[in-house]
Tab-separated table of C-alpha atoms in Angstrom:
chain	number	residue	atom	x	y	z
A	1251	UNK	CA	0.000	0.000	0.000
A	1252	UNK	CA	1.562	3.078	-1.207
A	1253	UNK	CA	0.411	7.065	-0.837
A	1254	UNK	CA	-2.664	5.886	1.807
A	1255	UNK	CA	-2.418	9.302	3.477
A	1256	UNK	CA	-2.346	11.205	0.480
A	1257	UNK	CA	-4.908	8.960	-1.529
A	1258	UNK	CA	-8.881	9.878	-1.868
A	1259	UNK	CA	-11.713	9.233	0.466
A	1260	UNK	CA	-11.471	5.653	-0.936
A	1261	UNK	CA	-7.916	4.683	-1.034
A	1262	UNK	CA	-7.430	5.870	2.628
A	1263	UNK	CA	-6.807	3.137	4.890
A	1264	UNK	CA	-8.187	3.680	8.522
A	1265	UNK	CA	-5.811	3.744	11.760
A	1266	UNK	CA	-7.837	3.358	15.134
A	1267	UNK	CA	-7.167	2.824	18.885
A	1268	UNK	CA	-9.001	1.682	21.654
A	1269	UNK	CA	-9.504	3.023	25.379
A	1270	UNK	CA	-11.101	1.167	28.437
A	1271	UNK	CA	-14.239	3.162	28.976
A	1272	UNK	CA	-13.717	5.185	32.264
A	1273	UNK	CA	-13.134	8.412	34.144
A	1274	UNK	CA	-9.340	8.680	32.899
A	1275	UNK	CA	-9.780	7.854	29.435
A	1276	UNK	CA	-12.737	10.478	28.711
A	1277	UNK	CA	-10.179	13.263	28.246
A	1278	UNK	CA	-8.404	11.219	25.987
A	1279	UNK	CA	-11.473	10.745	24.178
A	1280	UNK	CA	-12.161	14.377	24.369
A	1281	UNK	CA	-9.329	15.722	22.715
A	1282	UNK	CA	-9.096	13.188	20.004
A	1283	UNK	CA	-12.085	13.862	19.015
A	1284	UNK	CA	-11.413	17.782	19.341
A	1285	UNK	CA	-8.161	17.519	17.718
A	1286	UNK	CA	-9.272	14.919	14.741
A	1287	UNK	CA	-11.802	16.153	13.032
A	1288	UNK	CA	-12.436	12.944	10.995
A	1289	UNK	CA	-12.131	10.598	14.027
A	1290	UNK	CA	-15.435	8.853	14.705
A	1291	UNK	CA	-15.853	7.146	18.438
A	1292	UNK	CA	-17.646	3.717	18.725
A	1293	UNK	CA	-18.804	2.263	22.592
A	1294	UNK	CA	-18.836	-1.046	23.568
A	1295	UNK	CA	-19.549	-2.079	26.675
A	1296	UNK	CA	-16.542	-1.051	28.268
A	1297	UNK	CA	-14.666	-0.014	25.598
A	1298	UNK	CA	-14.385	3.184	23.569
A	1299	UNK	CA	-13.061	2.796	19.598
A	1300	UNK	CA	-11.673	5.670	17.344
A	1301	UNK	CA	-11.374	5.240	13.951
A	1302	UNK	CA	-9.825	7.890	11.567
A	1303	UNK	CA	-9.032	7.788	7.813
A	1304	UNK	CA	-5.051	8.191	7.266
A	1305	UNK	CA	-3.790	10.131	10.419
A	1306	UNK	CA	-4.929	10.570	14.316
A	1307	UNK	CA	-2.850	12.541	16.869
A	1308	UNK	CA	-3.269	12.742	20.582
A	1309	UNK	CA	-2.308	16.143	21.687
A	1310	UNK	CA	-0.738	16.310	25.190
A	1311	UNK	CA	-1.800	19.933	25.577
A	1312	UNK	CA	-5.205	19.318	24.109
A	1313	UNK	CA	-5.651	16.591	27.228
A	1314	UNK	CA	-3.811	19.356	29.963
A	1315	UNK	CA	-6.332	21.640	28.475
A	1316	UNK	CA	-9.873	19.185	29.362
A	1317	UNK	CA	-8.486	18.239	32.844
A	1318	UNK	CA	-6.499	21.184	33.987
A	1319	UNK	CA	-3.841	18.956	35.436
A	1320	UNK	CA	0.215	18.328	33.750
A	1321	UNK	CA	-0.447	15.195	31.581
A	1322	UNK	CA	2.215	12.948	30.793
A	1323	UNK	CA	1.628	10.881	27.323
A	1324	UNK	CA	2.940	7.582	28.529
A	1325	UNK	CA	-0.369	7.641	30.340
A	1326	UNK	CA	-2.603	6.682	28.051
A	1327	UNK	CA	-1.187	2.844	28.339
A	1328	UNK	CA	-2.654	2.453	31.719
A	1329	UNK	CA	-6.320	2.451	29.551
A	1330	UNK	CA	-5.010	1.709	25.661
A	1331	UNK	CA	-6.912	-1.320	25.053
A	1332	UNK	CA	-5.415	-2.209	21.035
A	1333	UNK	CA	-4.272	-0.201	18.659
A	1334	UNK	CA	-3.964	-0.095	14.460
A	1335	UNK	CA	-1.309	2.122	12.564
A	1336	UNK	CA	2.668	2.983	12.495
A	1337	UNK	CA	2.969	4.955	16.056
A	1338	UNK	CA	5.208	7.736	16.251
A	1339	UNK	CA	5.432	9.319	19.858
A	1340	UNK	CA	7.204	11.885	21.744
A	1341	UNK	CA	6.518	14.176	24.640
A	1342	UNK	CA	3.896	16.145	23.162
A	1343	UNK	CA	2.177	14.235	20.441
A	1344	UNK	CA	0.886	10.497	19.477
A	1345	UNK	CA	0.024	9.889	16.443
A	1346	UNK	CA	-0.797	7.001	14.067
A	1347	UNK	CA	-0.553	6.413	10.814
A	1348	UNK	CA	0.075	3.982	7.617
A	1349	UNK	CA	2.030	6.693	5.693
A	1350	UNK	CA	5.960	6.212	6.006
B	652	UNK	CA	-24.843	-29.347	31.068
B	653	UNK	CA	-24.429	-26.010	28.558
B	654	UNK	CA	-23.818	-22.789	29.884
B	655	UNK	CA	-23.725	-20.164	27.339
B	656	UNK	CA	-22.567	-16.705	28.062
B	657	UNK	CA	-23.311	-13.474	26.793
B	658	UNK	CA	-22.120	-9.558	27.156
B	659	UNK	CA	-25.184	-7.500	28.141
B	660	UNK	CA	-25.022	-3.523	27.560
B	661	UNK	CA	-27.023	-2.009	30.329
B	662	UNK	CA	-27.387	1.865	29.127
B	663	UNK	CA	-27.680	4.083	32.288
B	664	UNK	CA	-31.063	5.644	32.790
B	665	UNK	CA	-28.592	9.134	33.873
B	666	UNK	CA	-25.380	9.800	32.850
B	667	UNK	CA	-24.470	12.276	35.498
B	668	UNK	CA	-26.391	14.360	38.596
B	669	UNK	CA	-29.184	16.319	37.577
B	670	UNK	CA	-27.350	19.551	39.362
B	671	UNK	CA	-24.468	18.889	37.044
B	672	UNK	CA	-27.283	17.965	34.283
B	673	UNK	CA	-28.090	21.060	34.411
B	674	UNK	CA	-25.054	22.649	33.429
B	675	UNK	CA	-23.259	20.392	30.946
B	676	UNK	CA	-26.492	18.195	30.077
B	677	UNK	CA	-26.839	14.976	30.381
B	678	UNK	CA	-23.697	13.376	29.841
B	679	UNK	CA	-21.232	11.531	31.413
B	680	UNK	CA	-19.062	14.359	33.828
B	681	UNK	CA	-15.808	14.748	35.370
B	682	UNK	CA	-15.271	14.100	38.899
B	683	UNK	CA	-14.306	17.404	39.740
B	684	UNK	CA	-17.571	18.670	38.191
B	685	UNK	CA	-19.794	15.906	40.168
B	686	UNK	CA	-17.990	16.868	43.214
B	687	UNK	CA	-18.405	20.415	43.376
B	688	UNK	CA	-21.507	21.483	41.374
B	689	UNK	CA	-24.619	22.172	43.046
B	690	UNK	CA	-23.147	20.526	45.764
B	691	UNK	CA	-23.860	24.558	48.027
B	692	UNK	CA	-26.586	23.699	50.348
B	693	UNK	CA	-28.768	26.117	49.610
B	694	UNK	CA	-32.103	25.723	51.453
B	695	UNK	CA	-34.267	24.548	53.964
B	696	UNK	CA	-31.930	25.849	56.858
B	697	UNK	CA	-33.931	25.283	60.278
B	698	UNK	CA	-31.537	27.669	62.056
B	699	UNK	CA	-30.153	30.982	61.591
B	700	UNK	CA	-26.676	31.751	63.051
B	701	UNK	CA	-26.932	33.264	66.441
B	702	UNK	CA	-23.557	34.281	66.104
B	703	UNK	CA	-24.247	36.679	63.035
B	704	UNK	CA	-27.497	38.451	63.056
B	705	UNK	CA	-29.464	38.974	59.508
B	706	UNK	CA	-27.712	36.299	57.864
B	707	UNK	CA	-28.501	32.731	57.031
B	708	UNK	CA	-25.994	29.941	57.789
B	709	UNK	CA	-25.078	29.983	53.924
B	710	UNK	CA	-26.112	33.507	52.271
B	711	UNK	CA	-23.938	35.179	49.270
B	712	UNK	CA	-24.650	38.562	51.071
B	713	UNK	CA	-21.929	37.762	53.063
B	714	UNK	CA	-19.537	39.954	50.268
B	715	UNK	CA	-20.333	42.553	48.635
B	716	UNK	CA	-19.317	40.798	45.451
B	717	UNK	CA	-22.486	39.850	43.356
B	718	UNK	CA	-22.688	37.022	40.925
B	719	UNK	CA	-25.642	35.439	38.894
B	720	UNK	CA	-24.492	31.702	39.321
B	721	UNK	CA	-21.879	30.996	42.022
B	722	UNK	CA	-21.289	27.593	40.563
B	723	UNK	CA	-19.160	29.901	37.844
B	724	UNK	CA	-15.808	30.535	40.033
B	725	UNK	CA	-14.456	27.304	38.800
B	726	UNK	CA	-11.028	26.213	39.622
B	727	UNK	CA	-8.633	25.819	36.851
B	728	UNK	CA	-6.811	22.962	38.143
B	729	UNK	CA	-9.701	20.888	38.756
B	730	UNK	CA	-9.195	19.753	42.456
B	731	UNK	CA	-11.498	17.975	44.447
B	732	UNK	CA	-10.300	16.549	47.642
B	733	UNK	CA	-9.045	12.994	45.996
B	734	UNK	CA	-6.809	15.035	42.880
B	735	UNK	CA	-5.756	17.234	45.432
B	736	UNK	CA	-4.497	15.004	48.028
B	737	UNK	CA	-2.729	12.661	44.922
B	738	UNK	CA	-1.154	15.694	43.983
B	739	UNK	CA	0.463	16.865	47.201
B	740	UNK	CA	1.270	13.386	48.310
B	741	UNK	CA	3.278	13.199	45.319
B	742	UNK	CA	5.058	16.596	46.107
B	743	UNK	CA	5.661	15.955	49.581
B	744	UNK	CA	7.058	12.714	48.091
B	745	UNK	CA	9.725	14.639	45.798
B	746	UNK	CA	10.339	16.923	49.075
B	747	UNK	CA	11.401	13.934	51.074
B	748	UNK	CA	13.684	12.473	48.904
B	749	UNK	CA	15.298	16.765	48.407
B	750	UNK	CA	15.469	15.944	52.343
B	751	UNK	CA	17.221	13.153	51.971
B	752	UNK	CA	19.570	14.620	49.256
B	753	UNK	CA	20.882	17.424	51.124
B	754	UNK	CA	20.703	15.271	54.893
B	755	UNK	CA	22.881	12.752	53.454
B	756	UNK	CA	25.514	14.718	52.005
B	757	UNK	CA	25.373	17.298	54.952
B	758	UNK	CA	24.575	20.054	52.700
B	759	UNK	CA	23.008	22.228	54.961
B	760	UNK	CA	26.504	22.612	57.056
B	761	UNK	CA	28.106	23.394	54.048
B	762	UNK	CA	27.053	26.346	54.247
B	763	UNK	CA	28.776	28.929	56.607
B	764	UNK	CA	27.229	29.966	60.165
B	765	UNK	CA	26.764	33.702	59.203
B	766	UNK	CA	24.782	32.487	55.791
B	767	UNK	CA	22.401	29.652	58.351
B	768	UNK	CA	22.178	32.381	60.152
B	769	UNK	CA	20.767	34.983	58.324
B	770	UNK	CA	18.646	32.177	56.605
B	771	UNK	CA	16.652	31.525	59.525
B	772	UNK	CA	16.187	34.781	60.673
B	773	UNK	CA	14.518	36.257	56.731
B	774	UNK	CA	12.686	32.547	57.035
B	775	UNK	CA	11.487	31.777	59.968
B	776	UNK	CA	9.011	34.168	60.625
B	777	UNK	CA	7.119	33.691	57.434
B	778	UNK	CA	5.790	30.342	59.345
B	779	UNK	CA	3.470	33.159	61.155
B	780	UNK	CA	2.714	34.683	57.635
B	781	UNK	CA	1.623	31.030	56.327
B	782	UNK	CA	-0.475	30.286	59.455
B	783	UNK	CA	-1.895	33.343	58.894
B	784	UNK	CA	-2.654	32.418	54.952
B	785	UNK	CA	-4.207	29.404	56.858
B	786	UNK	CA	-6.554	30.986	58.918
B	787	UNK	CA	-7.708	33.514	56.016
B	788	UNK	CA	-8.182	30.690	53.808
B	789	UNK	CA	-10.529	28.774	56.488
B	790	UNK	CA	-12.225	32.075	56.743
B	791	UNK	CA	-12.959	32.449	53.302
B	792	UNK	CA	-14.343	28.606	53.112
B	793	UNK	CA	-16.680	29.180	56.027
B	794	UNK	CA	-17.988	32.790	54.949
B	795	UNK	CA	-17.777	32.441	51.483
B	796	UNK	CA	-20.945	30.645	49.095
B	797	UNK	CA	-20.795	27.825	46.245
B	798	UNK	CA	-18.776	24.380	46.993
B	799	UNK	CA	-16.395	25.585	43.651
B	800	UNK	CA	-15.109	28.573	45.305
B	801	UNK	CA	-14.913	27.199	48.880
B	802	UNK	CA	-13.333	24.182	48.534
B	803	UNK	CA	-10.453	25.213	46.751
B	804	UNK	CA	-10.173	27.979	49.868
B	805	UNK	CA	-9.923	24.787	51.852
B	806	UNK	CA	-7.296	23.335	50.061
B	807	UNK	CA	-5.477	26.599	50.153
B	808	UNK	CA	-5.925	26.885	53.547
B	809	UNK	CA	-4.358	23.079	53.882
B	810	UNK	CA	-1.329	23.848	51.792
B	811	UNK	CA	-0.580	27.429	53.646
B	812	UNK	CA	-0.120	24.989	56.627
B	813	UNK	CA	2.281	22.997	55.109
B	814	UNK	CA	4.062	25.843	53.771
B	815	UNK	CA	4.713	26.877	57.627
B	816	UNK	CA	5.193	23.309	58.584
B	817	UNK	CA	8.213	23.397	55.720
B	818	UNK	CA	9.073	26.150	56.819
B	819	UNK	CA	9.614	25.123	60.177
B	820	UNK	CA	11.761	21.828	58.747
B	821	UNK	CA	13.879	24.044	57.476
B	822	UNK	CA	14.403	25.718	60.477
B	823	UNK	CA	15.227	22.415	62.099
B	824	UNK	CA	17.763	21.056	59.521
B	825	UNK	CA	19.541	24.695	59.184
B	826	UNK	CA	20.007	25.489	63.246
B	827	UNK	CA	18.791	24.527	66.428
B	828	UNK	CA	15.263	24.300	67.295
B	829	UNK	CA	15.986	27.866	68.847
B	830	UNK	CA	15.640	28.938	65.342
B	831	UNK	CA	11.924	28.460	65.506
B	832	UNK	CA	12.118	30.424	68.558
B	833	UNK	CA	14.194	33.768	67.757
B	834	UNK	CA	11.654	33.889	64.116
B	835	UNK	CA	8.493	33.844	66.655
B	836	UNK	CA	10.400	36.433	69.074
B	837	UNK	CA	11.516	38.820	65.633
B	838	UNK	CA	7.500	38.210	64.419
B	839	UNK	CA	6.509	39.436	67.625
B	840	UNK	CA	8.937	42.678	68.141
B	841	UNK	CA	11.809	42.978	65.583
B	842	UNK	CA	10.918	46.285	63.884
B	843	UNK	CA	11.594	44.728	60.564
B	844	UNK	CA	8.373	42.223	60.493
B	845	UNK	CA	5.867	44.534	62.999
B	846	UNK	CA	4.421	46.464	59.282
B	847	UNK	CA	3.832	42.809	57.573
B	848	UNK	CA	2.354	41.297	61.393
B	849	UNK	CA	0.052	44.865	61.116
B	850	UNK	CA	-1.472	43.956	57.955
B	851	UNK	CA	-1.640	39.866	58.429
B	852	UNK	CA	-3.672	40.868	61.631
B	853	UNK	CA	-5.821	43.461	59.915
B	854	UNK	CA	-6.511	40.531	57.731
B	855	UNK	CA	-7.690	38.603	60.416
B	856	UNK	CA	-10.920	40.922	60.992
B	857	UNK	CA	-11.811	41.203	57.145
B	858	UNK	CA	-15.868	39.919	57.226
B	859	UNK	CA	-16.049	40.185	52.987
B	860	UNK	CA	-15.119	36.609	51.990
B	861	UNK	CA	-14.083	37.824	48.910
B	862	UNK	CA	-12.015	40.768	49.737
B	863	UNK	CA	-10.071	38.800	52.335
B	864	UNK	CA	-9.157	36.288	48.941
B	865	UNK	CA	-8.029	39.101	47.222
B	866	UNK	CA	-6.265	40.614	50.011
B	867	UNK	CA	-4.391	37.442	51.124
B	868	UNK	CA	-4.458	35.286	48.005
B	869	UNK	CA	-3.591	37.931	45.759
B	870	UNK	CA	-2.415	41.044	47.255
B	871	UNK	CA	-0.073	39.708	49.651
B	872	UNK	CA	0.738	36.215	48.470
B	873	UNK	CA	1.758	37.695	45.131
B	874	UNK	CA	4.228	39.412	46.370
B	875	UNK	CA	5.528	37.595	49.590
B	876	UNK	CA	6.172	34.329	47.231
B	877	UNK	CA	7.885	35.909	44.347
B	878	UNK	CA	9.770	38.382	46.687
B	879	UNK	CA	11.115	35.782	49.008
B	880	UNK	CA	10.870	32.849	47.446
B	881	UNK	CA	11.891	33.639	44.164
B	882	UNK	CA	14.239	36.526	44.287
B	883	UNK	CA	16.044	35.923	47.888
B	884	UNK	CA	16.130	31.987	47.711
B	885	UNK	CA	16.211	30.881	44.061
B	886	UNK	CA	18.761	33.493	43.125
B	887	UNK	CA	20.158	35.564	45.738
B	888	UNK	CA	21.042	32.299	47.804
B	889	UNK	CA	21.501	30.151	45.380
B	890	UNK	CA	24.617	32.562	43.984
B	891	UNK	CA	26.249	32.506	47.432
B	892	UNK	CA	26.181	28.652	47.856
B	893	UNK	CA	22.962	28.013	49.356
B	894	UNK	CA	21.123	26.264	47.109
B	895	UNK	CA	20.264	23.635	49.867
B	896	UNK	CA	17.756	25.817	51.334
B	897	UNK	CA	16.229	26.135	47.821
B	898	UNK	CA	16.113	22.314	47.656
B	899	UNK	CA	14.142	22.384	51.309
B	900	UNK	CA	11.673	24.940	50.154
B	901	UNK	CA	11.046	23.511	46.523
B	902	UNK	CA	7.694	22.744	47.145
B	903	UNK	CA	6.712	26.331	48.084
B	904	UNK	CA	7.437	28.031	44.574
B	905	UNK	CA	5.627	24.901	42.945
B	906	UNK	CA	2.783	25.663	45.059
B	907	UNK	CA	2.338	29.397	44.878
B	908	UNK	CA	2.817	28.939	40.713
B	909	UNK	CA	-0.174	26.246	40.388
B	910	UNK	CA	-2.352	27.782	42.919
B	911	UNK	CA	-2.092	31.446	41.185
B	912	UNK	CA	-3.842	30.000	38.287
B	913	UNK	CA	-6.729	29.416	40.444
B	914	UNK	CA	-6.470	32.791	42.256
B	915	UNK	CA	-6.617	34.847	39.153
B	916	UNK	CA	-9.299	32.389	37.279
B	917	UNK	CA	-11.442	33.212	40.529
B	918	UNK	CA	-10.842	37.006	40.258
B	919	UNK	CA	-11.181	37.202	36.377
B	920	UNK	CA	-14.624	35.205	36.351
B	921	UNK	CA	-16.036	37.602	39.418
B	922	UNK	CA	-14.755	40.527	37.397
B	923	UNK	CA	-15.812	40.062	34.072
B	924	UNK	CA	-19.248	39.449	35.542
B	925	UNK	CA	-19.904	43.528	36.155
B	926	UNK	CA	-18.848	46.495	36.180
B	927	UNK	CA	-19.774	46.350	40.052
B	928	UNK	CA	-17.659	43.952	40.965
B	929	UNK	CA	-15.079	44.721	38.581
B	930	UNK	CA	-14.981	48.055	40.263
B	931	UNK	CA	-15.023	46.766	44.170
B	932	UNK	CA	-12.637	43.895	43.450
B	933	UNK	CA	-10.151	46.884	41.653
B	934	UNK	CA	-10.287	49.141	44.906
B	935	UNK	CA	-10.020	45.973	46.984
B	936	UNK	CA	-6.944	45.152	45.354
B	937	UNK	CA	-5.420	48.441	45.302
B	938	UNK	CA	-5.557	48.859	48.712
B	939	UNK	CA	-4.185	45.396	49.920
B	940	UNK	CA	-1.750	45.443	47.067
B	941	UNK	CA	-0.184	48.965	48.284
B	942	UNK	CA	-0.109	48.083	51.796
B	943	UNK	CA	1.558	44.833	50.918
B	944	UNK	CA	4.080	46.585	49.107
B	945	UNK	CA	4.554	48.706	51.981
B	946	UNK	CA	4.168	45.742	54.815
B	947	UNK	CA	7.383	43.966	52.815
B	948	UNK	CA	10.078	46.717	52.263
B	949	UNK	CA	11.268	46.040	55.580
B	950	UNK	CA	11.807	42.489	55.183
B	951	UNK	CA	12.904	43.105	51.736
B	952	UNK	CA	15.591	44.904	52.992
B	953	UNK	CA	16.194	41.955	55.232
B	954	UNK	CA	16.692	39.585	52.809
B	955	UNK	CA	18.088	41.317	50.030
B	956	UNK	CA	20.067	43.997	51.211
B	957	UNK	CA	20.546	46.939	48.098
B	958	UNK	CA	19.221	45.140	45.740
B	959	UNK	CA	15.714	44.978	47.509
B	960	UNK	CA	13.926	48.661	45.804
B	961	UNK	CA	14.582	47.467	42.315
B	962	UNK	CA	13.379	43.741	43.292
B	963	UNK	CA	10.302	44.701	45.012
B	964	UNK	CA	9.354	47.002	42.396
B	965	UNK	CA	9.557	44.244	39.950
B	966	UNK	CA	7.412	42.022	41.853
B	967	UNK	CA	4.928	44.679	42.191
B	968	UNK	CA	5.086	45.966	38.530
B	969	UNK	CA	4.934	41.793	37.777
B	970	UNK	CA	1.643	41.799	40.039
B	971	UNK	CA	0.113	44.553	38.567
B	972	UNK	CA	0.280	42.582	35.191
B	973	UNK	CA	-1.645	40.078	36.509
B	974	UNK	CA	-4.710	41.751	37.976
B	975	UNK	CA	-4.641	43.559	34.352
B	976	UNK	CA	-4.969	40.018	32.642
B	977	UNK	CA	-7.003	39.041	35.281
B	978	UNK	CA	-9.668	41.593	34.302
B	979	UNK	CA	-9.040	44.208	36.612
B	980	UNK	CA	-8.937	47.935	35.659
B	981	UNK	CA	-5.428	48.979	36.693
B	982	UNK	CA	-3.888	51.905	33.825
């Protein structure tokens, strides 16, 4: 698979990532779905699923901002349930993608 | 025998408290807002304090301040008592192992007598100032109205205590417990701290919940922190080989930087409500703010020797800067 990212509506492969549904993952949640406009969340019991088409970033400031607190991003692997996509990760952002 | 199992999604009937409902509808809420929303008991009192005639046990005509909703003086860091507790126990975690840093590598006697010396005796009496904070902060919890404003107040009022109780550590691991005893004895008669004891105790009789905030939280806190704890122990010490006493106090900075995001969110949400209260909370300010500035030249001095005019001015100018952000009309 070649150009995913860059392809059309159909040639865009998804990327998604899943979060235990509870009080510390709903900021998560929040800002994803703030911060991707695309992203679409999915419940199960339990569990909270965001797909997005080619890219989805989680924003460490966009999480500090919803709970008012510092936010380290290693924290979201207390909740991360699975996970779909290249991840590329440093202190402020964590993103996923196919594109290379 | 068969036994078949199957997952069952059971939607709540609510997703949050109808007196959180009611501001962010019904969906599911954070803690802090389930904690503190609606949670001002605000009827059906049987008794009416003897102890303050005309007033009801809760009553928002206790300041002169007036706001529509008092359910809007949110705090920025979103503390309820669990959040808040994790938080501190994880500072007072770091502070213990600073403790043991400096303890086991004797840096405290590294430093020379005169230096200890002269520590302890620009330190030590701020315990008073803290335990004053303390009993200001209490105040404003009991007299002032809405769970989101008084809470925090309690909190404050919590960590002002263990700013005097690290205080008083530091007292212990720079000198004799003496130390503890010469600050109360300066507090009490050195000329140098009777202005700032004049104004904590003035303090003391404030009745306006929200006027004592301003004067302690703001006015005076702003300045005292920055003053002492910035400019004479994170530089001025810290050039001259004292950056133990730094390491000792760490928390203290920490503290007054995170709380004064809740301080000015209070006084910026109260301000932009009128013109009234934008008014009141300006004059309130001015006043505290000037006799602060006045209260602490003495103990500037103390501490910082020539370079305390040009310091304190920055700290006030600094100040100033943030009552104008936060809303209030200072040219």
């Amino acid at each position: 698979m070649q150009a995913d990212h860059t392809g059309t509506e159909a040639t865009r492969s998804k990327v998604f990532i899943a979060f235990q549904d509870n009080e510390e993952s709903r900021a998560v949640i929040e800002a994803v779905l703030a911060d991707n406009t695309e992203a679409t969340a999915a419940y199960a019991p339990g569990l909270v699923k965001i797909d997005c088409p080619g890219r989805l970033v989680i924003r460490r400031e966009s999480i500090e901002e919803i709970t008012g607190q510092p936010y380290n991003l290693q924290q979201i692997q207390i909740n991360l349930v699975t996970l779909s996509g290249h991840v590329n990760e440093d202190d402020d952002e964590f993103s996923l993608s196919w594109g290379r | 025998m068969n036994i078949e199992l199957q997952a069952r999604e059971i939607q709540p009937l609510r997703q949050t408290f109808d007196r959180v409902a009611t501001y962010t509808g019904d969906k599911p809420a954070s803690r802090y807002l389930e904690a503190t929303l609606g949670a001002q008991p605000t009827e059906q009192f049987h008794y009416r304090p003897t102890w303050e005639e005309g007033f009801e046990i809760y009553d928002t005509r206790r300041t002169a301040i007036q706001l529509k909703d008092w359910n809007a003086l949110r705090d920025p860091r979103q503390f309820y008592y669990a959040t808040w507790a994790m938080a501190r126990a994880r500072q007072q975690d770091a502070m213990e192992a600073n403790y043991q840093f400096v303890e086991s590598r004797g840096l405290a006697q590294k430093m020379s007598d005169a230096m200890r010396a002269q520590v302890c005796t620009v330190l030590m009496p701020l315990r008073h100032v803290a335990f004053g904070g303390n009993m200001n902060n209490c105040n404003i919890c009991s007299r002032g109205y809405g769970t989101p404003f008084t809470a925090p107040a309690m909190f404050h009022a919590m960590d002002q205590l263990g700013v005097a109780q690290y205080i008083t550590r530091l007292g212990l691991a720079l000198e004799e417990p003496g130390a503890l005893e010469a600050g109360k004895n300066d507090w009490l008669g050195a000329e140098a701290w009777q202005p700032l004891r004049e104004l904590v105790e003035d303090t003391f009789v404030l009745k306006d919940p929200v006027e004592l905030f301003v004067a302690q939280n703001l006015a005076l806190d702003g300045q005292l922190y920055p003053l002492v704890f910035g400019h004479y122990v994170d530089d001025h010490l810290a050039l001259k080989g004292g950056t133990a006493v730094a390491m000792l106090t760490s928390f203290i900075p920490e503290w007054h930087a995170e709380s004064n995001r809740w301080v000015d969110a209070v006084v910026k949400t109260a301000a932009s409500e009128s013109g009234h209260n934008q008014e009141l909370l300006t004059r309130w300010y001015r006043h505290w703010a000037d006799r602060a500035t006045a209260a602490l030249e003495p103990v500037a001095r103390l501490a910082l020797g020539d370079d305390a005019a040009p310091l304190q001015t920055e700290v006030r100018e600094g100040l100033d800067a943030r009552a104008r952000k936060a809303g209030l009309a200072i040219g």
